[in-house]
């Protein structure tokens, strides 16, 4: 997930001109013939010309042989650190999609049109290539990376862990974790009113997922192991991102010899030690008859208990390897995404004081002092929810995902791609696409007013289709609790000297952290 996208070998077909055709999408037919693909670079490194021999799938009738075309298309080489900014420019020029070059013959089609998204997310193409490959040694084949029948079995097994009855009591645990973070902020404010919040929020969301999904008690926000885990995740986020973009880092054998490869290995070990501890402790607790009885009497098991008691279709429990993969997947997915979400939402509200105040008033009238926020409250903050969604649009915590086409595809405008092609679904570019969202850079919560209409695939922070986010209700609850309790305690303003620079990693980060100015409210 995240910017888990890179390229495959470019074989792109072109169909009839459609809604996205005003600008050819960067694909142009220039001739016909059969020859070996060649790659030629122009003087401008950000606009390479690739000449390739490609199949056209569009005009193929039942008895018609595939026709071969020559194509020339400008490829975008995204310079590290400017990827999101370049997307914005290209969305204006190429409304639906554009091919992206990483290195060598590595090309993928970056998609940011709702109809294209809908088609791809409605299929079951595997998540393959790029960062997905490089995070496998870390999170293993858990729900995020599994495919086919095994994925289906795991999804069915784990869905009950997100049942409303399970999620309800989590609201109190979430609120407790948020209050610990806010207490810490209050203390820190006595020294300095400026704070980099991303790390604090990450510790808080890790604390929350440990308590909710893994029944792991304790104060993780002050715990060294949790801090080491957060740092390890941060390192791996950066290292995986850099690895995808470096032709020399692709093979494990060479990568392992580099200093980045060694740092990656070290970070992975730290992450695994953390999840091993959680599994061991829970297994030890379940040796105790009393605890076992408690679990047996629960109407709904929580996440880790489901895994520990799981019986697959063949009657066997999960292997240790599969269990570890799920724990690694949920430990990471369950905290880093929400940390990004909460941090960017708070930043968005800090930069829009009028909306911030309107949310605060809504929450004050609902919660008073906020001492007891409950499940029932979460549906009664419509304006705050609109602001949260608008911030998720501008700053989608998962900026993009990738798929490898398992069969050819023809988009509604007639353009087609062959089997095996890698496609990057850029949620960030979709959410900033001026053809989908007028004035996309403007923070306007009314886009999410109850009577506002939009394409079913215009807003995809949690992706869509069968591989959508299993934790989205958990996540939305956590975002609401965190935003509500923070606004009750603090007034937020941006730090004018440290404006965050959105940068894509597996989750959306800021290159220079997210710095806010906080004022304690009486
Ligand atoms: C704001 C917070 C979150 C956002 C924006 C988010 C977003 C996403 C997205 C975009 C995907 C699709 C990934 C892909 O196709 O490669 C996804 C999948 C997933 N998410 Fe989330 N997520 C969030 C929170 C969570 C939480 C809290 C959990 C767990 C408690 C979670 C667990 C997962 C898992 C396991 C998958 C894989 C699902 C599957 O393939 O069946 N996420 N998420």
Coordinates of C-alpha atoms and ligand atoms in Angstrom, one line a residue:
X1 CA 0.0 0.0 0.0
X2 CA 1.1 3.6 0.2
X3 CA 3.3 4.6 -2.6
X4 CA 3.9 1.0 -3.2
X5 CA 4.2 1.5 -6.9
X6 CA 6.8 1.3 -9.5
X7 CA 6.9 0.1 -13.0
X8 CA 7.0 -2.9 -15.3
X9 CA 7.9 -3.1 -19.0
X10 CA 6.0 -0.6 -20.9
X11 CA 3.5 -1.9 -23.4
X12 CA 0.7 0.6 -23.7
X13 CA -2.2 0.5 -26.1
X14 CA -4.2 3.4 -27.3
X15 CA -7.9 3.4 -28.0
X16 CA -10.5 5.9 -29.1
X17 CA -10.4 9.4 -27.9
X18 CA -12.7 9.7 -24.9
X19 CA -13.4 11.9 -21.9
X20 CA -9.7 11.8 -21.0
X21 CA -8.5 12.3 -24.5
X22 CA -8.3 16.1 -24.8
X23 CA -4.6 15.6 -24.2
X24 CA -3.8 12.0 -25.4
X25 CA -2.8 11.0 -21.8
X26 CA 0.8 11.2 -22.9
X27 CA 0.2 8.4 -25.3
X28 CA 0.5 9.0 -29.1
X29 CA 0.3 6.6 -32.0
X30 CA 3.1 7.4 -34.5
X31 CA 3.2 4.5 -36.7
X32 CA 2.9 0.7 -37.2
X33 CA 5.4 -2.1 -37.3
X34 CA 7.1 -4.9 -35.5
X35 CA 10.4 -4.3 -33.8
X36 CA 12.2 -4.5 -30.6
X37 CA 11.3 -1.8 -28.1
X38 CA 13.9 0.9 -27.8
X39 CA 14.5 3.6 -25.2
X40 CA 15.9 7.0 -26.1
X41 CA 16.3 9.9 -23.7
X42 CA 15.9 13.5 -24.6
X43 CA 18.1 16.2 -23.3
X44 CA 15.4 17.0 -20.7
X45 CA 15.7 14.1 -18.2
X46 CA 12.2 14.7 -16.9
X47 CA 10.7 14.0 -20.3
X48 CA 12.1 10.9 -21.8
X49 CA 10.8 9.6 -25.1
X50 CA 10.2 5.9 -25.2
X51 CA 9.5 4.2 -28.5
X52 CA 7.9 0.9 -28.1
X53 CA 6.2 -1.8 -30.0
X54 CA 2.8 -2.3 -28.5
X55 CA -0.4 -4.2 -29.0
X56 CA -3.7 -2.5 -29.5
X57 CA -6.4 -4.3 -27.7
X58 CA -9.3 -1.9 -28.4
X59 CA -10.1 -2.7 -32.0
X60 CA -9.7 -6.4 -31.6
X61 CA -12.9 -8.2 -32.7
X62 CA -13.6 -11.8 -31.9
X63 CA -11.7 -13.1 -35.0
X64 CA -9.3 -10.2 -35.3
X65 CA -5.6 -10.6 -34.7
X66 CA -4.0 -8.1 -32.3
X67 CA -2.7 -5.2 -34.3
X68 CA 0.7 -3.8 -33.5
X69 CA 1.3 -0.1 -33.2
X70 CA 4.3 2.1 -32.6
X71 CA 3.9 4.7 -29.8
X72 CA 5.8 7.6 -28.6
X73 CA 4.9 9.0 -25.2
X74 CA 6.5 11.5 -22.9
X75 CA 7.4 9.8 -19.7
X76 CA 7.6 11.6 -16.4
X77 CA 10.6 11.0 -14.3
X78 CA 9.6 12.2 -10.9
X79 CA 12.5 13.7 -9.1
X80 CA 12.8 12.5 -5.6
X81 CA 11.1 14.9 -3.2
X82 CA 9.0 16.5 -5.9
X83 CA 6.7 13.7 -6.8
X84 CA 3.5 15.1 -5.5
X85 CA 4.1 18.6 -6.9
X86 CA 4.8 17.1 -10.3
X87 CA 1.6 15.0 -10.2
X88 CA -0.3 18.2 -9.7
X89 CA 1.2 19.7 -12.9
X90 CA 0.6 16.6 -14.9
X91 CA -3.0 16.2 -13.8
X92 CA -3.7 19.5 -15.5
X93 CA -2.0 18.4 -18.7
X94 CA -3.1 14.8 -18.7
X95 CA -6.5 14.5 -17.0
X96 CA -6.7 10.7 -16.5
X97 CA -3.3 9.1 -16.3
X98 CA 0.4 9.5 -17.3
X99 CA 3.2 7.0 -17.7
X100 CA 6.0 7.3 -15.1
X101 CA 9.6 6.3 -15.6
X102 CA 11.7 5.2 -12.7
X103 CA 14.8 3.8 -14.2
X104 CA 15.9 1.5 -17.1
X105 CA 12.8 0.0 -18.6
X106 CA 10.7 0.5 -15.4
X107 CA 7.5 2.2 -16.3
X108 CA 4.1 2.3 -14.7
X109 CA 0.9 4.1 -15.6
X110 CA 0.0 6.6 -12.9
X111 CA -3.8 6.8 -12.7
X112 CA -5.9 9.6 -11.2
X113 CA -9.2 9.5 -12.9
X114 CA -12.3 8.1 -11.0
X115 CA -13.5 5.9 -13.9
X116 CA -10.1 4.4 -14.3
X117 CA -9.9 3.9 -10.6
X118 CA -13.3 2.2 -10.5
X119 CA -12.3 -0.2 -13.2
X120 CA -9.1 -1.3 -11.7
X121 CA -10.4 -1.5 -8.1
X122 CA -13.3 -3.5 -9.4
X123 CA -10.9 -6.2 -10.6
X124 CA -8.7 -8.5 -8.5
X125 CA -5.3 -7.8 -9.9
X126 CA -2.5 -8.7 -7.5
X127 CA -0.5 -6.1 -5.6
X128 CA 2.9 -6.8 -7.1
X129 CA 6.2 -5.2 -7.8
X130 CA 8.0 -2.2 -6.3
X131 CA 7.6 -1.5 -2.6
X132 CA 5.2 -4.4 -2.1
X133 CA 8.2 -6.7 -2.8
X134 CA 10.5 -4.8 -0.6
X135 CA 8.2 -4.7 2.4
X136 CA 7.5 -8.4 2.3
X137 CA 10.5 -9.4 4.5
X138 CA 9.2 -6.9 7.0
X139 CA 5.4 -7.5 7.2
X140 CA 5.3 -10.9 5.5
X141 CA 2.2 -12.2 3.7
X142 CA -0.5 -10.8 5.9
X143 CA -3.8 -9.4 4.7
X144 CA -2.2 -6.5 2.9
X145 CA 0.0 -8.6 0.7
X146 CA -1.9 -11.9 0.4
X147 CA -3.7 -12.7 -2.8
X148 CA -6.3 -15.0 -4.1
X149 CA -8.0 -17.7 -2.0
X150 CA -5.7 -17.3 1.0
X151 CA -6.4 -13.6 1.1
X152 CA -10.1 -14.3 0.9
X153 CA -9.9 -16.8 3.8
X154 CA -7.9 -14.3 6.0
X155 CA -10.2 -11.4 5.2
X156 CA -13.2 -13.5 6.2
X157 CA -11.5 -14.6 9.3
X158 CA -10.5 -11.1 10.4
X159 CA -13.6 -9.1 9.4
X160 CA -15.3 -9.9 12.8
X161 CA -12.4 -8.1 14.6
X162 CA -13.9 -4.9 13.1
X163 CA -17.5 -5.6 14.2
X164 CA -19.3 -2.7 15.8
X165 CA -19.5 -4.5 19.1
X166 CA -15.8 -4.9 19.1
X167 CA -15.2 -1.3 18.0
X168 CA -17.5 0.4 20.6
X169 CA -15.4 -0.1 23.7
X170 CA -12.3 0.9 21.8
X171 CA -13.5 4.5 21.9
X172 CA -12.7 4.8 25.6
X173 CA -9.2 3.2 25.0
X174 CA -8.6 5.7 22.1
X175 CA -9.7 8.6 24.3
X176 CA -7.3 7.5 27.1
X177 CA -4.4 7.3 24.7
X178 CA -5.2 10.8 23.3
X179 CA -5.4 12.3 26.8
X180 CA -2.0 10.9 27.6
X181 CA -0.6 12.6 24.5
X182 CA -2.4 15.9 25.3
X183 CA -1.1 15.9 28.9
X184 CA 2.4 15.5 27.5
X185 CA 1.8 18.4 25.2
X186 CA 0.6 20.5 28.0
X187 CA 3.8 19.8 29.9
X188 CA 6.0 20.5 26.9
X189 CA 4.2 23.8 26.3
X190 CA 5.6 25.2 29.5
X191 CA 9.0 25.2 27.7
X192 CA 8.0 25.9 24.1
X193 CA 4.7 26.5 22.4
X194 CA 6.0 25.0 19.1
X195 CA 5.8 21.3 18.7
X196 CA 6.7 18.8 16.0
X197 CA 3.6 16.6 16.4
X198 CA 4.1 13.6 14.0
X199 CA 6.2 11.6 16.4
X200 CA 3.9 12.2 19.4
X201 CA 0.9 11.3 17.3
X202 CA 2.7 8.1 16.1
X203 CA 3.4 7.0 19.7
X204 CA -0.2 7.7 20.6
X205 CA -1.7 5.7 17.7
X206 CA 0.7 2.8 18.4
X207 CA -0.4 2.9 22.0
X208 CA -4.0 2.7 20.8
X209 CA -3.6 -0.2 18.4
X210 CA -1.6 -2.1 21.0
X211 CA -4.4 -1.8 23.5
X212 CA -7.3 -2.3 21.1
X213 CA -6.2 -5.0 18.8
X214 CA -3.5 -6.7 20.9
X215 CA -4.9 -6.4 24.4
X216 CA -1.5 -5.1 25.4
X217 CA -1.7 -2.9 28.5
X218 CA 0.8 -0.3 29.7
X219 CA 2.0 3.2 28.9
X220 CA 3.5 2.7 25.5
X221 CA 3.9 6.4 24.8
X222 CA 6.8 6.6 27.3
X223 CA 8.1 3.2 26.5
X224 CA 11.5 2.8 24.9
X225 CA 10.5 -0.2 22.9
X226 CA 7.7 1.6 21.3
X227 CA 9.9 4.6 20.5
X228 CA 12.5 2.2 18.9
X229 CA 9.7 0.6 16.9
X230 CA 8.4 4.0 15.7
X231 CA 11.9 4.9 14.6
X232 CA 12.4 1.6 12.9
X233 CA 9.1 2.1 10.9
X234 CA 10.2 5.6 10.0
X235 CA 13.6 4.3 8.7
X236 CA 12.0 1.5 6.7
X237 CA 9.5 3.9 5.2
X238 CA 12.4 6.0 3.9
X239 CA 14.6 3.1 2.9
X240 CA 11.9 1.3 1.0
X241 CA 11.0 4.4 -0.9
X242 CA 14.6 5.1 -1.8
X243 CA 15.2 1.4 -2.8
X244 CA 12.3 1.4 -5.4
X245 CA 13.9 4.3 -7.1
X246 CA 17.5 3.0 -7.3
X247 CA 18.3 0.6 -10.1
X248 CA 21.3 -0.7 -8.2
X249 CA 19.3 -1.6 -5.1
X250 CA 16.9 -4.0 -6.7
X251 CA 18.6 -7.3 -6.0
X252 CA 18.7 -8.4 -2.4
X253 CA 22.2 -9.7 -2.7
X254 CA 23.6 -6.3 -3.7
X255 CA 21.3 -4.3 -1.5
X256 CA 22.3 -6.3 1.5
X257 CA 25.9 -5.1 1.0
X258 CA 25.1 -1.4 1.1
X259 CA 24.8 0.7 4.2
X260 CA 21.1 1.3 3.4
X261 CA 20.6 -2.5 3.1
X262 CA 22.2 -3.0 6.5
X263 CA 20.1 -0.2 8.1
X264 CA 17.0 -1.8 6.6
X265 CA 17.9 -5.2 8.1
X266 CA 18.5 -3.6 11.5
X267 CA 15.2 -1.7 11.4
X268 CA 13.4 -4.9 10.4
X269 CA 14.9 -6.8 13.4
X270 CA 13.7 -4.1 15.8
X271 CA 10.2 -4.2 14.3
X272 CA 10.1 -7.9 14.6
X273 CA 11.4 -7.9 18.2
X274 CA 8.5 -5.6 19.0
X275 CA 5.8 -7.8 17.5
X276 CA 7.4 -11.0 18.9
X277 CA 7.1 -9.5 22.4
X278 CA 3.4 -8.8 21.9
X279 CA 2.6 -12.3 20.6
X280 CA 4.7 -14.1 23.3
X281 CA 3.0 -12.1 26.1
X282 CA -0.5 -12.8 24.8
X283 CA 0.3 -16.5 24.4
X284 CA 1.7 -16.6 28.0
X285 CA -1.4 -14.8 29.3
X286 CA -3.6 -17.4 27.6
X287 CA -1.8 -20.2 29.5
X288 CA -3.7 -18.9 32.5
X289 CA -7.0 -20.7 32.8
X290 CA -8.8 -17.5 34.1
X291 CA -7.7 -15.5 31.1
X292 CA -8.6 -18.3 28.7
X293 CA -12.0 -18.6 30.3
X294 CA -12.5 -14.8 29.8
X295 CA -11.6 -15.1 26.1
X296 CA -14.0 -18.1 25.8
X297 CA -16.8 -16.1 27.3
X298 CA -16.3 -13.2 25.0
X299 CA -19.1 -12.8 22.4
X300 CA -16.6 -11.3 19.9
X301 CA -12.9 -12.0 20.0
X302 CA -10.5 -9.2 19.4
X303 CA -7.9 -9.2 16.7
X304 CA -5.0 -11.1 18.2
X305 CA -7.3 -13.6 19.9
X306 CA -9.0 -14.4 16.6
X307 CA -5.5 -15.1 15.1
X308 CA -4.5 -17.3 18.1
X309 CA -7.7 -19.3 18.0
X310 CA -8.1 -19.4 14.3
X311 CA -8.9 -22.6 12.5
X312 CA -8.5 -22.4 8.8
X313 CA -10.7 -24.3 6.4
X314 CA -8.4 -27.3 6.7
X315 CA -9.0 -27.3 10.4
X316 CA -5.4 -26.3 11.3
X317 CA -4.5 -23.1 13.2
X318 CA -2.4 -20.4 11.7
X319 CA 1.3 -21.2 11.4
X320 CA 3.7 -19.1 13.5
X321 CA 4.9 -17.4 10.3
X322 CA 1.4 -16.5 9.2
X323 CA 0.4 -15.3 12.6
X324 CA 3.5 -13.1 12.7
X325 CA 2.8 -11.7 9.3
X326 CA -0.7 -10.6 10.4
X327 CA 0.6 -9.1 13.6
X328 CA 3.3 -7.2 11.7
X329 CA 0.8 -6.0 9.1
X330 CA -1.8 -4.8 11.6
X331 CA 0.8 -3.3 14.0
X332 CA 2.1 -1.2 11.1
X333 CA -1.1 -0.5 9.2
X334 CA -3.0 0.1 12.4
X335 CA -0.8 3.0 13.6
X336 CA 1.2 4.6 10.9
X337 CA -1.8 5.4 8.6
X338 CA -3.8 7.0 11.5
X339 CA -0.7 8.9 12.7
X340 CA -0.4 10.5 9.3
X341 CA -4.1 11.1 9.1
X342 CA -4.4 12.8 12.5
X343 CA -1.2 14.9 12.0
X344 CA -2.3 16.2 8.7
X345 CA -5.9 16.9 9.8
X346 CA -4.6 18.9 12.8
X347 CA -2.3 20.8 10.4
X348 CA -5.2 21.5 8.0
X349 CA -7.3 22.8 10.9
X350 CA -4.4 24.9 12.2
X351 CA -4.2 26.6 8.8
X352 CA -7.9 27.3 8.7
X353 CA -8.8 28.9 12.0
X354 CA -12.4 29.6 11.0
X355 CA -13.2 25.9 10.4
X356 CA -11.2 25.0 13.5
X357 CA -13.3 27.2 15.6
X358 CA -16.6 25.9 14.1
X359 CA -15.5 22.3 14.8
X360 CA -14.6 23.3 18.4
X361 CA -18.0 24.9 19.0
X362 CA -19.7 21.8 17.7
X363 CA -17.6 19.6 19.9
X364 CA -18.0 21.8 23.0
X365 CA -21.8 21.7 22.6
X366 CA -21.7 18.0 22.3
X367 CA -19.1 17.0 24.9
X368 CA -18.7 19.9 27.3
X369 CA -15.3 19.2 28.8
X370 CA -14.9 16.0 26.8
X371 CA -14.2 13.9 29.8
X372 CA -16.4 11.1 28.5
X373 CA -16.5 10.8 24.7
X374 CA -18.4 7.7 23.7
X375 CA -19.3 5.8 20.6
X376 CA -22.7 7.5 20.4
X377 CA -21.0 10.9 20.1
X378 CA -19.1 10.0 17.0
X379 CA -22.1 10.3 14.7
X380 CA -23.0 13.6 16.2
X381 CA -20.2 15.8 14.9
X382 CA -21.2 16.4 11.3
X383 CA -19.1 19.5 10.7
X384 CA -16.0 18.1 12.3
X385 CA -16.5 14.9 10.1
X386 CA -16.7 17.1 7.0
X387 CA -13.4 18.8 7.9
X388 CA -11.8 15.5 8.6
X389 CA -12.8 14.2 5.2
X390 CA -11.7 17.4 3.5
X391 CA -8.3 17.0 5.2
X392 CA -8.1 13.3 4.1
X393 CA -8.8 14.5 0.6
X394 CA -6.0 17.1 0.6
X395 CA -3.6 14.8 2.6
X396 CA -4.6 11.2 1.9
X397 CA -2.6 9.2 4.5
X398 CA -2.0 6.4 1.9
X399 CA -1.0 8.5 -1.2
X400 CA -1.2 5.6 -3.6
X401 CA -1.3 1.9 -4.2
X402 CA -0.2 -0.4 -7.0
X403 CA -1.5 -3.3 -9.1
X404 CA 0.0 -5.6 -11.7
X405 CA -2.6 -6.3 -14.4
X406 CA -3.5 -10.0 -14.4
X407 CA -5.3 -9.6 -17.7
X408 CA -5.6 -6.8 -20.3
X409 CA -7.8 -3.8 -19.5
X410 CA -9.7 -1.4 -21.6
X411 CA -10.8 1.8 -19.9
X412 CA -14.2 3.5 -20.5
X413 CA -12.5 5.9 -22.9
X414 CA -11.3 3.0 -25.0
X415 CA -7.6 3.2 -24.0
X416 CA -6.1 -0.1 -23.1
X417 CA -3.2 -1.7 -21.3
X418 CA -1.9 -5.2 -21.7
X419 CA -1.5 -8.0 -19.1
X420 CA 1.5 -7.6 -16.8
X421 CA 1.5 -3.8 -16.9
X422 CA 2.0 -2.1 -13.6
X423 CA -0.5 0.5 -12.6
X424 CA -0.1 3.1 -9.8
X425 CA -3.3 4.3 -8.4
X426 CA -2.5 7.7 -7.1
X427 CA -5.1 8.8 -4.5
X428 CA -3.1 11.9 -3.9
X429 CA -3.3 12.9 -7.6
X430 CA -7.0 11.9 -7.8
X431 CA -7.8 14.1 -4.8
X432 CA -5.9 17.0 -6.3
X433 CA -7.2 16.5 -9.9
X434 CA -8.9 19.8 -10.9
X435 CA -11.1 17.8 -13.3
X436 CA -12.5 15.9 -10.3
X437 CA -12.3 18.6 -7.6
X438 CA -12.7 22.2 -8.7
X439 CA -10.1 24.4 -7.0
X440 CA -8.5 21.3 -5.6
X441 CA -6.0 23.1 -3.3
X442 CA -8.7 25.0 -1.5
X443 CA -9.8 23.6 1.9
X444 CA -13.5 23.5 1.5
X445 CA -15.4 21.1 3.9
X446 CA -18.7 21.8 2.1
X447 CA -17.5 19.4 -0.5
X448 CA -18.5 16.7 2.0
X449 CA -21.9 18.3 3.0
X450 CA -24.6 15.6 3.2
X451 CA -26.3 16.9 0.0
X452 CA -23.0 17.2 -2.0
X453 CA -22.7 14.7 -4.8
X454 CA -19.6 13.2 -6.3
X455 CA -18.3 10.3 -8.3
X456 CA -18.3 7.1 -6.3
X457 CA -14.5 6.9 -6.9
X458 CA -13.5 10.5 -6.5
X459 CA -12.6 10.2 -2.8
X460 CA -10.6 7.1 -1.9
X461 CA -8.6 7.6 1.2
X462 CA -9.4 4.0 2.2
X463 CA -9.2 2.7 -1.4
X464 CA -12.2 0.9 -2.8
X465 CA -13.4 -2.5 -4.1
X466 CA -12.8 -5.8 -2.3
X467 CA -9.2 -4.7 -1.2
X468 CA -10.4 -1.6 0.6
X469 CA -9.2 -0.9 4.1
X470 CA -10.5 -3.3 6.6
X471 CA -9.7 -0.9 9.4
X472 CA -11.6 2.2 8.0
X473 CA -14.2 2.4 10.7
X474 CA -11.6 1.9 13.4
X475 CA -9.6 4.6 11.7
X476 CA -12.4 7.1 11.3
X477 CA -13.4 6.6 15.0
X478 CA -9.8 7.3 16.1
X479 CA -9.5 10.4 13.9
X480 CA -12.7 11.8 15.4
X481 CA -11.7 11.1 19.0
X482 CA -8.2 12.6 18.5
X483 CA -9.5 15.7 16.7
X484 CA -12.3 16.3 19.1
X485 CA -10.2 16.0 22.3
X486 CA -7.4 18.0 20.8
X487 CA -9.6 20.9 19.8
X488 CA -11.2 21.0 23.3
X489 CA -7.8 21.5 24.9
X490 CA -5.7 23.5 22.4
X491 CA -6.0 26.2 19.8
X492 CA -3.8 25.3 16.9
X493 CA -1.8 27.5 14.5
X494 CA 0.9 26.7 11.9
X495 CA 4.5 27.5 12.5
X496 CA 5.2 30.0 9.7
X497 CA 8.9 29.1 9.6
X498 CA 8.3 25.4 9.2
X499 CA 5.6 24.8 6.7
X500 CA 5.3 21.0 6.2
X501 CA 6.2 19.6 2.8
X502 CA 4.1 16.6 1.9
X503 CA 6.2 13.7 0.8
X504 CA 5.1 10.3 -0.3
X505 CA 6.3 7.3 1.6
X506 CA 4.3 4.2 2.4
X507 CA 2.2 6.8 4.2
X508 CA 2.1 10.5 3.5
X509 CA 4.8 12.2 5.6
X510 CA 6.2 15.6 5.7
X511 CA 9.8 16.1 4.7
X512 CA 10.4 18.5 7.6
X513 CA 7.9 17.2 10.1
X514 CA 4.6 18.8 11.1
X515 CA 5.2 21.8 13.3
X516 CA 2.4 23.5 15.1
X517 CA 2.0 26.4 17.5
X518 CA -0.3 25.3 20.4
X519 CA -2.1 27.5 22.9
X520 CA -3.8 25.9 25.9
X521 CA -7.4 26.8 26.2
X522 CA -8.8 27.6 29.6
Ligands
LIG1 C1 -6.5 6.9 8.3 C2 -6.2 5.6 8.4 C3 -6.1 4.6 7.3 C4 -6.0 4.8 6.0 C5 -6.0 6.1 5.2 C6 -5.9 3.5 5.4 C7 -5.9 3.3 4.0 C8 -5.8 2.0 3.4 C9 -5.7 1.8 2.0 C10 -5.7 2.9 0.9 C11 -5.7 0.5 1.8 C12 -5.5 -0.3 0.5 C13 -4.1 -0.7 0.3 C14 -3.7 -1.4 -1.0 O1 -4.5 -1.6 -1.8 O2 -2.5 -1.8 -1.1 C15 -5.7 -0.2 3.1 C16 -5.7 -1.5 3.3 C17 -5.6 -2.1 4.6 N1 -5.7 -1.4 5.8 FE1 -5.9 0.5 6.0 N2 -5.9 2.6 6.3 C18 -6.1 3.2 7.5 C19 -6.1 2.6 8.8 C20 -6.1 1.3 9.0 C21 -6.2 0.7 10.3 C22 -6.4 1.4 11.6 C23 -6.0 -0.7 10.1 C24 -6.0 -1.8 11.1 C25 -6.4 -1.7 12.3 C26 -5.8 -0.9 8.7 C27 -5.6 -2.1 8.1 C28 -5.5 -2.3 6.8 C29 -5.3 -3.7 6.2 C30 -5.0 -5.0 6.9 C31 -5.4 -3.5 4.8 C32 -5.3 -4.6 3.7 C33 -6.7 -5.0 3.4 C34 -6.8 -6.1 2.4 O3 -6.1 -6.0 1.4 O4 -7.8 -6.9 2.5 N3 -5.8 0.3 8.1 N4 -5.8 0.8 4.1

